[in-house]
mmCIF file of C-alpha atoms and ligand atoms in Angstrom:
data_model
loop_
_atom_site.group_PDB
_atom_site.id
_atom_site.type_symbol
_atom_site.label_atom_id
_atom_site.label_comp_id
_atom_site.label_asym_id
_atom_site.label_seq_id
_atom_site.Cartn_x
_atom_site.Cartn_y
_atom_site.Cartn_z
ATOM 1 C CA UNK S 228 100.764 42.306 136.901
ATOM 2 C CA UNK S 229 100.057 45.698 138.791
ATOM 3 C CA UNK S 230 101.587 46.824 141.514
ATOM 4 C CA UNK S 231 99.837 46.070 144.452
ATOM 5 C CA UNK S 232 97.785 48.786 146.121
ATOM 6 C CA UNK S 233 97.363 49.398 150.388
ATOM 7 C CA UNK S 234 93.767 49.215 151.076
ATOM 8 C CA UNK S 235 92.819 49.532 154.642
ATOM 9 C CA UNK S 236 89.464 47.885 155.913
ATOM 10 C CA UNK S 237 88.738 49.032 159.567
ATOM 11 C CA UNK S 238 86.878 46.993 162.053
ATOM 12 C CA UNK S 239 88.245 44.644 160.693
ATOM 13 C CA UNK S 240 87.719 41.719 163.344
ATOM 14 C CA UNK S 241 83.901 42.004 163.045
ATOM 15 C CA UNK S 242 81.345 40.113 160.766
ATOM 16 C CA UNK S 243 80.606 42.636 157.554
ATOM 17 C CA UNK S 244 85.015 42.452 157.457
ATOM 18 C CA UNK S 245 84.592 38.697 157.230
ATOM 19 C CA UNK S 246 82.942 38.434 154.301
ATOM 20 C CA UNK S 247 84.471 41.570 152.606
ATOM 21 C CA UNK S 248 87.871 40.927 153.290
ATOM 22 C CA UNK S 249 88.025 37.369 151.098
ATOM 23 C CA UNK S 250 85.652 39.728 148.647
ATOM 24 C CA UNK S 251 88.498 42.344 148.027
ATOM 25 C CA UNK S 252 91.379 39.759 148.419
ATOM 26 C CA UNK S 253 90.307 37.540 145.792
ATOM 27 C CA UNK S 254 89.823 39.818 143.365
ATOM 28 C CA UNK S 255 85.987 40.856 143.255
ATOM 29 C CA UNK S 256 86.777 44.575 143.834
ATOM 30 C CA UNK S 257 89.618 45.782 142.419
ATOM 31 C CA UNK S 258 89.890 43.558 139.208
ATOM 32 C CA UNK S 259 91.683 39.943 138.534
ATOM 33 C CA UNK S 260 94.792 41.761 137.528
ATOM 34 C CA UNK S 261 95.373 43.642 140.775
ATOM 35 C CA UNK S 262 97.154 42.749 143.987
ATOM 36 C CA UNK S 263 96.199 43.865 147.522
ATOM 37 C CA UNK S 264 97.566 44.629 150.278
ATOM 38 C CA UNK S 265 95.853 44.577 153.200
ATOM 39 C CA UNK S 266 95.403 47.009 155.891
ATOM 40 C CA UNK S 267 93.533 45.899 159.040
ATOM 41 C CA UNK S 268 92.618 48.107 161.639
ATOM 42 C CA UNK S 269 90.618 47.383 164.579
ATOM 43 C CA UNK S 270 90.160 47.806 168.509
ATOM 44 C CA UNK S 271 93.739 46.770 170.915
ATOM 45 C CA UNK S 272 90.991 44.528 172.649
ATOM 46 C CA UNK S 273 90.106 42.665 169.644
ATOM 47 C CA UNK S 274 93.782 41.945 168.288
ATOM 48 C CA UNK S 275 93.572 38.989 169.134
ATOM 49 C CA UNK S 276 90.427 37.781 167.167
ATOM 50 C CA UNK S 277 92.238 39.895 164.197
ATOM 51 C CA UNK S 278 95.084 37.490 164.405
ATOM 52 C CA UNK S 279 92.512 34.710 163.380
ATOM 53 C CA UNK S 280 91.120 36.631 160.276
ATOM 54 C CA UNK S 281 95.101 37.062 159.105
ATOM 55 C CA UNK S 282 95.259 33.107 159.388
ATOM 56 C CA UNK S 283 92.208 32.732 157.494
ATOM 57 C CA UNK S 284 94.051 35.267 155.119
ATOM 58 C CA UNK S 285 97.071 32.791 154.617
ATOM 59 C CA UNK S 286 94.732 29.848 154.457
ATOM 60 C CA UNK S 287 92.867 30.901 151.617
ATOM 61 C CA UNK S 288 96.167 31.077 149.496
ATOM 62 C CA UNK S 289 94.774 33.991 147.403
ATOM 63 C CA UNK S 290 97.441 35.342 144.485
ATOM 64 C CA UNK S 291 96.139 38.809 144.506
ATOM 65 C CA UNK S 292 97.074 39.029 148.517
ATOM 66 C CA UNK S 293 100.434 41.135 148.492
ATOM 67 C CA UNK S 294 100.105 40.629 152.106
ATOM 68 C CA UNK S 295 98.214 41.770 155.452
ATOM 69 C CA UNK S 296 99.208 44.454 158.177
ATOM 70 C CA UNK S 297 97.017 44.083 161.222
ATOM 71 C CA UNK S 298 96.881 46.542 163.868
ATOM 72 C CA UNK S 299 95.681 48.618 166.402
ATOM 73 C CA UNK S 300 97.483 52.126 165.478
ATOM 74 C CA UNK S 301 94.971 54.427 162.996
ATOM 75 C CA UNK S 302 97.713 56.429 161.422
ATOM 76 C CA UNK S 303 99.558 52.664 160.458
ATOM 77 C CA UNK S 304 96.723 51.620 159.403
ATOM 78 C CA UNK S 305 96.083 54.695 156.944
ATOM 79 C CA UNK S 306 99.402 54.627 155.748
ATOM 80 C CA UNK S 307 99.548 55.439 151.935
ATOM 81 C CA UNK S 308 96.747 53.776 151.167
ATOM 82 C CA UNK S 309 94.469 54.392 147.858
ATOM 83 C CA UNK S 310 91.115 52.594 149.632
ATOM 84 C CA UNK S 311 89.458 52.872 152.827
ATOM 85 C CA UNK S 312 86.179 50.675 153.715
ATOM 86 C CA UNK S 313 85.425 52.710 157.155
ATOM 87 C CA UNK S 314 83.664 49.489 158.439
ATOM 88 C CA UNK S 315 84.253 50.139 162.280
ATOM 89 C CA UNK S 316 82.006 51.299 164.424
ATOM 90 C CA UNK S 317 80.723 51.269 167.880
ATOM 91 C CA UNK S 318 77.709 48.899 168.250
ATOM 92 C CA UNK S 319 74.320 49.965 169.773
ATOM 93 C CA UNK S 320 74.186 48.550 172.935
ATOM 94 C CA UNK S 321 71.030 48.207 175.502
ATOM 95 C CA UNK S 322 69.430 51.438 176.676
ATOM 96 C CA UNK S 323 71.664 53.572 174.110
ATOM 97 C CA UNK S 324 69.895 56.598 172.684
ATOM 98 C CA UNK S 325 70.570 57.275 168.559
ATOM 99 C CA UNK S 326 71.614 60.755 170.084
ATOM 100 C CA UNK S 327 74.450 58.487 172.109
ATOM 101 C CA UNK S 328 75.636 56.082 169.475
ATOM 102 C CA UNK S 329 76.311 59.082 166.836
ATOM 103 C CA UNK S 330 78.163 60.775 169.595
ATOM 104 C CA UNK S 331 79.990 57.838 169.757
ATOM 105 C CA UNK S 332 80.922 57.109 166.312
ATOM 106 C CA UNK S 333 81.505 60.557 164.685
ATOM 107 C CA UNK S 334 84.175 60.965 167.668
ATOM 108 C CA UNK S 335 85.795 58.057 165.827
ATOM 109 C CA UNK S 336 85.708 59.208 162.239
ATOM 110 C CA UNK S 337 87.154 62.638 163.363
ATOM 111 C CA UNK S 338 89.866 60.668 164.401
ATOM 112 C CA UNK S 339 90.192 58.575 161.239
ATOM 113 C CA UNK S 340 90.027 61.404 158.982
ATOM 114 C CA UNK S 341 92.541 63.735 161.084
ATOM 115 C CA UNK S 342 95.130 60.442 160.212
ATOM 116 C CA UNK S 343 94.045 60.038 156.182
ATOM 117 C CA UNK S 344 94.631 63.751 156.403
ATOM 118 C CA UNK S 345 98.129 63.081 157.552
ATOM 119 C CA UNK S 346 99.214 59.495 156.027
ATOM 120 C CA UNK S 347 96.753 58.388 153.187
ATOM 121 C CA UNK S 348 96.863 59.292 149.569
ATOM 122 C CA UNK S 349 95.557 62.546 148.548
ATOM 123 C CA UNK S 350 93.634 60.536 145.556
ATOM 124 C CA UNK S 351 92.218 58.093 148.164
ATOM 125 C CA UNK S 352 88.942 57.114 147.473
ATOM 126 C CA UNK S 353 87.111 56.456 150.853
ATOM 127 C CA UNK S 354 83.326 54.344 151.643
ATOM 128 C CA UNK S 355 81.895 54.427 154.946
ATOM 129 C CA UNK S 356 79.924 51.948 155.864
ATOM 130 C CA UNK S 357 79.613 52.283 159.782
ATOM 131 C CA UNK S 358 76.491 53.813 161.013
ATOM 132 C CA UNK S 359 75.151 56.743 161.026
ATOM 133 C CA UNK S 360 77.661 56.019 157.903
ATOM 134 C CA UNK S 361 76.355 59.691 155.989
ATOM 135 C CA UNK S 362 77.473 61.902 158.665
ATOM 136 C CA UNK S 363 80.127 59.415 159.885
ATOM 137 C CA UNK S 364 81.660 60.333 156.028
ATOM 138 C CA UNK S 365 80.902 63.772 156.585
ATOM 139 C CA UNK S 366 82.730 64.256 159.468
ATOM 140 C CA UNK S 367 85.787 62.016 158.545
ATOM 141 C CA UNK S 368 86.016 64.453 155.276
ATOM 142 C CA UNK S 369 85.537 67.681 157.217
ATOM 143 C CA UNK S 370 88.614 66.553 159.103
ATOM 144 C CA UNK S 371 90.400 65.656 156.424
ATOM 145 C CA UNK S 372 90.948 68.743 154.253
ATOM 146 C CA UNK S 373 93.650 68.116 152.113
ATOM 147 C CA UNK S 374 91.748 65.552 150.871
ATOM 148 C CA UNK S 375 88.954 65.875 148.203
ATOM 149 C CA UNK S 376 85.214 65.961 149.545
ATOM 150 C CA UNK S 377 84.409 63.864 146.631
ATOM 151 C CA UNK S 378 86.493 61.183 147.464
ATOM 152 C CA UNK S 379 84.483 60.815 151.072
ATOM 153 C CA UNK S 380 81.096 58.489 150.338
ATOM 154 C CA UNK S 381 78.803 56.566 152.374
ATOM 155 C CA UNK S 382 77.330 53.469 151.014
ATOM 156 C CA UNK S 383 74.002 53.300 150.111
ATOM 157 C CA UNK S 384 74.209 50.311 147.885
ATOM 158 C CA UNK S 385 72.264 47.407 149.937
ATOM 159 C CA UNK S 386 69.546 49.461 150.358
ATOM 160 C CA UNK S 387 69.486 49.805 146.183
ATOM 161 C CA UNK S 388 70.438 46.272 146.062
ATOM 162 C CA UNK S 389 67.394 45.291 148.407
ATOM 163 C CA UNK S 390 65.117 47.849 146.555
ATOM 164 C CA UNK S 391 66.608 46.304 143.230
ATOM 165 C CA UNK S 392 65.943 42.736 144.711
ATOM 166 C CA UNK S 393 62.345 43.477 145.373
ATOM 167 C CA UNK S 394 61.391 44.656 142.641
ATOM 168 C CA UNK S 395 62.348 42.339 140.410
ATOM 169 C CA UNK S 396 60.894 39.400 143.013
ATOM 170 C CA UNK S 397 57.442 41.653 142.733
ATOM 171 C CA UNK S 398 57.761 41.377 138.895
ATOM 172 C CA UNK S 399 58.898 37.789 138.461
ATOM 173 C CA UNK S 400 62.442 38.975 136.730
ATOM 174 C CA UNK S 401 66.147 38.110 137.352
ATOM 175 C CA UNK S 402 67.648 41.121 139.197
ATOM 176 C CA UNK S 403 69.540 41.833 136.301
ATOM 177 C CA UNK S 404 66.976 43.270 134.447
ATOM 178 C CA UNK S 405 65.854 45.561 136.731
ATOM 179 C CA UNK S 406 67.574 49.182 136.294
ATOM 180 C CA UNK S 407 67.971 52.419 137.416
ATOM 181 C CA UNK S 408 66.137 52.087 141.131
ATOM 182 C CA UNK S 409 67.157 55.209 143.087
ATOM 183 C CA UNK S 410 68.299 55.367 146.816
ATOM 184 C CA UNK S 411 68.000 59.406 147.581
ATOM 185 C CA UNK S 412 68.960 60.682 151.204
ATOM 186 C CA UNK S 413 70.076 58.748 154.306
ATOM 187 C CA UNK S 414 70.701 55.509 155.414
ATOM 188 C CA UNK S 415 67.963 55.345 157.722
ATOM 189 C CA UNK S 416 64.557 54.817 158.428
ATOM 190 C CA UNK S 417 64.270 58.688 155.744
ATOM 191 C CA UNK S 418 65.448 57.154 152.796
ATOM 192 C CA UNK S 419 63.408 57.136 149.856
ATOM 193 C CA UNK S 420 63.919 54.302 147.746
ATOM 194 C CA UNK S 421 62.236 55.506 144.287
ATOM 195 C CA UNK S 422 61.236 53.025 141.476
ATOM 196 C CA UNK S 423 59.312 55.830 139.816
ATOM 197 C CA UNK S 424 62.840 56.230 136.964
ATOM 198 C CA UNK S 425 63.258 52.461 137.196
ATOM 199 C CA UNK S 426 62.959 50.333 133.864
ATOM 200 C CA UNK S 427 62.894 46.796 133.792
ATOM 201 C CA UNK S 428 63.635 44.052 130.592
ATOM 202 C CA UNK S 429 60.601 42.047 130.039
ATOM 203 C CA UNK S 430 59.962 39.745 127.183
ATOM 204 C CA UNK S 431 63.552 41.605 125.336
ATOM 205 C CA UNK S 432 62.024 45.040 125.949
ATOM 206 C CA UNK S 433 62.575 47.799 128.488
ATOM 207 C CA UNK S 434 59.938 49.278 130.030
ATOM 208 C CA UNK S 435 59.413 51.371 133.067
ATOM 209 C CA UNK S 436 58.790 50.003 136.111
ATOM 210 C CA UNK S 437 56.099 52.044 137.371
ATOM 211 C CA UNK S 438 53.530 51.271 134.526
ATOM 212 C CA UNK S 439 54.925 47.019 134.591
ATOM 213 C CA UNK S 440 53.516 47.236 137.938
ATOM 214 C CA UNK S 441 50.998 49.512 137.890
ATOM 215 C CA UNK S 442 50.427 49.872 141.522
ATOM 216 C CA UNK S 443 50.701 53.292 143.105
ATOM 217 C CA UNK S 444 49.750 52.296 146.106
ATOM 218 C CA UNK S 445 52.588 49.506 146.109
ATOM 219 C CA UNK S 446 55.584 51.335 145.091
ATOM 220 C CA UNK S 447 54.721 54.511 147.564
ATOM 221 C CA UNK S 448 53.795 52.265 150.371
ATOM 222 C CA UNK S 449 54.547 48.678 150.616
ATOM 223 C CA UNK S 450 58.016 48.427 148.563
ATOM 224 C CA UNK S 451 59.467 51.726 150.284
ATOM 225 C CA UNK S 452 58.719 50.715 153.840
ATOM 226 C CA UNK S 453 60.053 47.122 153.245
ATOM 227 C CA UNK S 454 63.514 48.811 151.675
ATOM 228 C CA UNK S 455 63.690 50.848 154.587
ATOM 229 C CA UNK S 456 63.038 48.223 157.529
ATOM 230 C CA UNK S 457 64.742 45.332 155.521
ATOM 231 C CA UNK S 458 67.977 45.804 158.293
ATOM 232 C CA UNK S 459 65.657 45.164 160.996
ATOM 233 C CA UNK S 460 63.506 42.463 159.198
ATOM 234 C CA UNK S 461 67.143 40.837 159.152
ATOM 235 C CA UNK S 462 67.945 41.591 162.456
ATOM 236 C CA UNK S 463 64.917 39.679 163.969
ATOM 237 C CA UNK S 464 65.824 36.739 161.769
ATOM 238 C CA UNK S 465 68.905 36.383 162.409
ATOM 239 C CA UNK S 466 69.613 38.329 165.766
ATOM 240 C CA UNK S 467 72.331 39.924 164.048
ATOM 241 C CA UNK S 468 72.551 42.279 161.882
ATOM 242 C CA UNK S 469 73.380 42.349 157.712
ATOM 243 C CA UNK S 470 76.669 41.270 157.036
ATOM 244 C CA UNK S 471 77.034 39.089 153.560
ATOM 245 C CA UNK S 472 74.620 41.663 152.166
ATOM 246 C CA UNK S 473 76.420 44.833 153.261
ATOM 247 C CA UNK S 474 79.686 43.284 152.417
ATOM 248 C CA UNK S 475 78.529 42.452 149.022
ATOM 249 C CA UNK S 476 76.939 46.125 148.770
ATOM 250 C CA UNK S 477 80.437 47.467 149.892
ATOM 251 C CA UNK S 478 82.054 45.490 146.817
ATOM 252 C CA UNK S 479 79.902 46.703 144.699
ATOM 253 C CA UNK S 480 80.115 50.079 145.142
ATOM 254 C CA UNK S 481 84.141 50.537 145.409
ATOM 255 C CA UNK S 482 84.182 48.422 142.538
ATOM 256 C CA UNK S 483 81.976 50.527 140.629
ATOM 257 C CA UNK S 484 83.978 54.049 141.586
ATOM 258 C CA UNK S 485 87.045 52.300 140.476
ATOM 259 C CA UNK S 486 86.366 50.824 137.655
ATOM 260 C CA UNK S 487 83.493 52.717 136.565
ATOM 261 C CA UNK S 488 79.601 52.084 135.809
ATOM 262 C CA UNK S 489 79.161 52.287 131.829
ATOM 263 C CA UNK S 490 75.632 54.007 131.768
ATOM 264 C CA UNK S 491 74.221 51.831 134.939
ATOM 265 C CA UNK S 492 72.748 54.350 137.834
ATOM 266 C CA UNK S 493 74.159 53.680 141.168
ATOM 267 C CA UNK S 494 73.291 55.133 144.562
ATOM 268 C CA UNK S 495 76.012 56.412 146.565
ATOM 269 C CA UNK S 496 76.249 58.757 149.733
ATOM 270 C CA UNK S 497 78.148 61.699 148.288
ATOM 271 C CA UNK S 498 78.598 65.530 149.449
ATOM 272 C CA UNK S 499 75.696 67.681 147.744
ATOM 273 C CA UNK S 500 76.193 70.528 145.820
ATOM 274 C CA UNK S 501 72.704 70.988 146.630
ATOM 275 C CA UNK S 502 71.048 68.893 143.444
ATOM 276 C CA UNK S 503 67.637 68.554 143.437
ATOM 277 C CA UNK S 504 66.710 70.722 146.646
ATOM 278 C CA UNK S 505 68.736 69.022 148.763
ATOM 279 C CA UNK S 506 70.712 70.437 151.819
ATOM 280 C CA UNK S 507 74.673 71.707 150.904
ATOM 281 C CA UNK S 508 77.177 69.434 152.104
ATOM 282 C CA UNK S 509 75.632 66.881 154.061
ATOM 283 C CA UNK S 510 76.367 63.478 152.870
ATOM 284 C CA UNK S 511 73.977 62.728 150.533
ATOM 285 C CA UNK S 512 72.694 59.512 148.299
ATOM 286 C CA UNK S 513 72.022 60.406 144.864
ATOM 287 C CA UNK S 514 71.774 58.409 141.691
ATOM 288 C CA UNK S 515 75.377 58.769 139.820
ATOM 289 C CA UNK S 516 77.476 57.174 137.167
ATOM 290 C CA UNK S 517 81.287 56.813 137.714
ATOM 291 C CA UNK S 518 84.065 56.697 135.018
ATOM 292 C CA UNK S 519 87.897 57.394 135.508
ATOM 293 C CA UNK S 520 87.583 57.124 139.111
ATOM 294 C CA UNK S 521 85.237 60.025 139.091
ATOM 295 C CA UNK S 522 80.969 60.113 140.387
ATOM 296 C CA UNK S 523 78.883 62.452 138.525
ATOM 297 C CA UNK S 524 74.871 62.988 140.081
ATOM 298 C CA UNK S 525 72.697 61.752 137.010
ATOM 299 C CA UNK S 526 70.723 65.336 136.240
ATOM 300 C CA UNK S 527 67.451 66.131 134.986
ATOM 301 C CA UNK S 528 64.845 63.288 136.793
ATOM 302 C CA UNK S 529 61.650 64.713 137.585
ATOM 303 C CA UNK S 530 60.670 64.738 141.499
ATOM 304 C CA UNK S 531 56.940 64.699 141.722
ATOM 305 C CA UNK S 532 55.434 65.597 144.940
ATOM 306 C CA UNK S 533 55.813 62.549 146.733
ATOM 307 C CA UNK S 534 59.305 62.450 146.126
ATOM 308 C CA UNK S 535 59.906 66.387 147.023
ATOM 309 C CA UNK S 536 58.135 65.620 150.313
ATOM 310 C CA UNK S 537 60.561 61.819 150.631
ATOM 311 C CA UNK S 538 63.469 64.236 149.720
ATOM 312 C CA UNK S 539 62.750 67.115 152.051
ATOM 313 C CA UNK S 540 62.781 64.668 155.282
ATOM 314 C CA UNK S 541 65.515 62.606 155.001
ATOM 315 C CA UNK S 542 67.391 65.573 154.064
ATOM 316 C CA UNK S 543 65.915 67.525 157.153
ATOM 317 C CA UNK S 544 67.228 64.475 158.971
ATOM 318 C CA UNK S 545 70.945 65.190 157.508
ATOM 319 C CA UNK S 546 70.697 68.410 158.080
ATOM 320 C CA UNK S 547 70.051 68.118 161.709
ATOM 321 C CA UNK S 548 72.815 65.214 162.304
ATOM 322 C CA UNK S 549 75.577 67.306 160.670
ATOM 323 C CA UNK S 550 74.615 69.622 163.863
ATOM 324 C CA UNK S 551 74.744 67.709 166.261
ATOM 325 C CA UNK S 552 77.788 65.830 164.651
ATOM 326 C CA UNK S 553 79.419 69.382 164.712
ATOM 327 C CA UNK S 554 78.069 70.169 168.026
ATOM 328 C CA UNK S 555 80.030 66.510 169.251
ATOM 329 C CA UNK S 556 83.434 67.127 167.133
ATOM 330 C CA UNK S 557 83.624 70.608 168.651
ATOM 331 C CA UNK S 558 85.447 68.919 171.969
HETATM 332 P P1 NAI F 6 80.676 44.305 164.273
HETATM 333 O O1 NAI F 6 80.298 44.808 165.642
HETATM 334 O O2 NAI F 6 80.643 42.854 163.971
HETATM 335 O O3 NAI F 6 82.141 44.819 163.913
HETATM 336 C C1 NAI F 6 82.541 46.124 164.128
HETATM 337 C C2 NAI F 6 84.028 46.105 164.399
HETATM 338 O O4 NAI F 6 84.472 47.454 164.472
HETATM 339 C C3 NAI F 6 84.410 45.423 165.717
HETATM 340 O O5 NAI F 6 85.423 44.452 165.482
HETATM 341 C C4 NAI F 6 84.913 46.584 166.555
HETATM 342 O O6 NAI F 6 85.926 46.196 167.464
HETATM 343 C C5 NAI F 6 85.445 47.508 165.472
HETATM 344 N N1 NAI F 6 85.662 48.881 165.914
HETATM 345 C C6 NAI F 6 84.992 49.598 166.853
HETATM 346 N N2 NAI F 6 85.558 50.800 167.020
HETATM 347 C C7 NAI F 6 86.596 50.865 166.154
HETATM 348 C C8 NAI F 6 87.569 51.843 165.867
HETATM 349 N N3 NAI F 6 87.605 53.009 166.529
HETATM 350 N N4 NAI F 6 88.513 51.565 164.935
HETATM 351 C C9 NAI F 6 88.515 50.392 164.287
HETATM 352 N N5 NAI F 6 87.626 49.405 164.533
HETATM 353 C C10 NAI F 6 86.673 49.648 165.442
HETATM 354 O O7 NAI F 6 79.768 45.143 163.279
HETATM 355 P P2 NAI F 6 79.419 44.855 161.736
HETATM 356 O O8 NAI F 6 78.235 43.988 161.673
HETATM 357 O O9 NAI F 6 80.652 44.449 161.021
HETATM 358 O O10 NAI F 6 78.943 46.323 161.289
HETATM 359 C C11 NAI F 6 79.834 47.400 161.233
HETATM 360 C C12 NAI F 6 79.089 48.704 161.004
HETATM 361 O O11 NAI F 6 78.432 48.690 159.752
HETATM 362 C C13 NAI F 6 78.001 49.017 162.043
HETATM 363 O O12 NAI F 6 78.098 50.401 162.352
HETATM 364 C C14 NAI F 6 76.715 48.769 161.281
HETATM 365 O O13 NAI F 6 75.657 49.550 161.787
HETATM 366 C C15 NAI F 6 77.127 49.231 159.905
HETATM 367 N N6 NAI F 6 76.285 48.747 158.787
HETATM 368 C C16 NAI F 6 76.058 49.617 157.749
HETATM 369 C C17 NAI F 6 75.318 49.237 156.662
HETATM 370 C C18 NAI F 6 75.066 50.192 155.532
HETATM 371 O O14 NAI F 6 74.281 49.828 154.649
HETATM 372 N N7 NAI F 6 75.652 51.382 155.465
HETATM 373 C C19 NAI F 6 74.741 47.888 156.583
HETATM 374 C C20 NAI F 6 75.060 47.026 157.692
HETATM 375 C C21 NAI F 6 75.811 47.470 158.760
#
């Protein structure tokens, strides 16, 4: 057996954690043949819920579960560890403008990057998943500089795991055998889920998506707007938001970057080199592969027009939170 690796999972006391914390301790992320240990940081209000979750912990008698540090202390927390899930975040409440809630939240990944910068492996490999989660990664990287940009990401993965989802609903296929669906930009209301590479098995033999369904009208409209508002269909469901989903989606994609992808496409938030017209160094999602740890952006798709114009304003939209972001960390 390994030797167990520190992973830290931040907000740790709040519903995606719940269902990603049993997810990584039981063996789902990092393989069957390596233990965890478990870093979990949250709020000095909420230590007392955490306290709960680290019962749970013990309850579930997992073998991969080196054991569990809860606490309140970021640079603890951080502490030599070779994952980060950057869960935490401050909720939107009532009456809060988007323009407030980034405010809020890139304050906090400022902080959490200044301590990876100071405590965490150099070779960590971090996710952010608290909104807005691009620029939250952004930030957190900015302020961590002895730390590779490429090891800073922001997950993307539900939305390609929705998009993934509905497509193969709208073609009567397992999800399985649906491939290569693209999430490009933000994780917002601009992202441009793109079926237009996507290939799907049917009756033994691949064939692309776009001519399988054959409806323009469909995969421009209909299926892009449902990716996109599928957190807020949710949300009025449930009256909370995505948590089995995201912490699935968070699985998934440190699982992936660890362990690698084979040929399958997966969309993460990464830093651009400017790919495909898109802005320099905002937090990007691109289609990549991963081996040895590593992403590389799959290059040479074709953008048609549509998906120039899709590209353009979700990266507009990164472009202009970076500024503000900037604007924010500058206090
Ligand atoms: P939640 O409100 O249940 O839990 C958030 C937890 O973070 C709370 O326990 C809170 O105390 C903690 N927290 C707040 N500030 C913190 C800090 N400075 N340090 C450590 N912990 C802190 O929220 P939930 O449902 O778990 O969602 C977490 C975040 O994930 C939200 O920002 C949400 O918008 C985002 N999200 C992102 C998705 C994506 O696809 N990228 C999908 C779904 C949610």
């Amino acid at each position: 057996m390994a030797a167990p690796i520190k992973v830290v999972v931040t907000g740790a006391a709040g519903q995606i954690a719940y269902s990603l914390l049993y997810q990584i301790a039981s063996g789902s992320v990092f393989g069957p043949d390596q233990p965890v240990y478990l870093h979990l940081l949250d709020i000095a209000p909420m230590m007392g819920v955490l306290e709960g979750v680290v019962m749970e912990l013990a309850d579930c008698a997992l073998p991969l579960l080196a054991g569990v540090l809860p606490t309140a202390n970021p640079e603890e927390a951080f502490k030599d560890v070779a994952a980060a899930f950057l869960v935490g975040a401050m909720p939107r409440k009532e009456g809060m403008e988007r323009k407030d809630l980034l405010a809020a939240n890139v304050r906090i990944f400022k902080e959490q990057g200044q301590a990876m910068d100071k405590v965490a492996r150099k070779d960590v490999k971090v996710l952010v998943v608290g909104n807005p989660a691009n620029t939250n990664a952004l930030i957190c990287s900015k302020y961590a500089p002895s730390i590779p940009k490429e090891n800073f990401t922001a997950m993307t993965r539900l939305d390609q795991n929705r998009a993934q989802s509905q497509l193969a609903a709208k073609l009567g296929l397992p999800v399985q055998d649906v491939k290569r669906v693209i999430i490009w930009g933000n994780h917002s209301s601009t992202q441009f889920p793109d079926a237009s590479n996507a290939v799907a098995k049917i009756g033994g033999v691949e064939k692309p998506v776009p001519a399988a369904i054959n409806d323009n009208e469909y995969l421009r409209s209909t299926f892009v707007t449902t990716v996109q508002k599928r957190g807020a269909a949710v949300i009025a469901a449930r009256k909370m938001s995505s948590a089995l989903s995201a912490a699935k989606a968070a699985s998934d994609h440190m699982k992936d970057w660890f362990l690698g992808t084979g040929d399958r496409w997966v969309s993460m938030g990464v830093v651009s080199d400017g790919s495909y017209g898109t802005p320099r160094d905002v937090v990007f999602s691109f289609p990549v592969t991963c081996s040895n740890g590593v992403w590389k952006i799959v290059e040479g798709l074709t953008i048609d027009d549509f998906g120039r114009q899709m590209l353009d304003a979700t990266g507009k939209e990164l472009a202009e939170e970076k500024a503000e972001a900037l604007e924010v960390c500058k206090d």
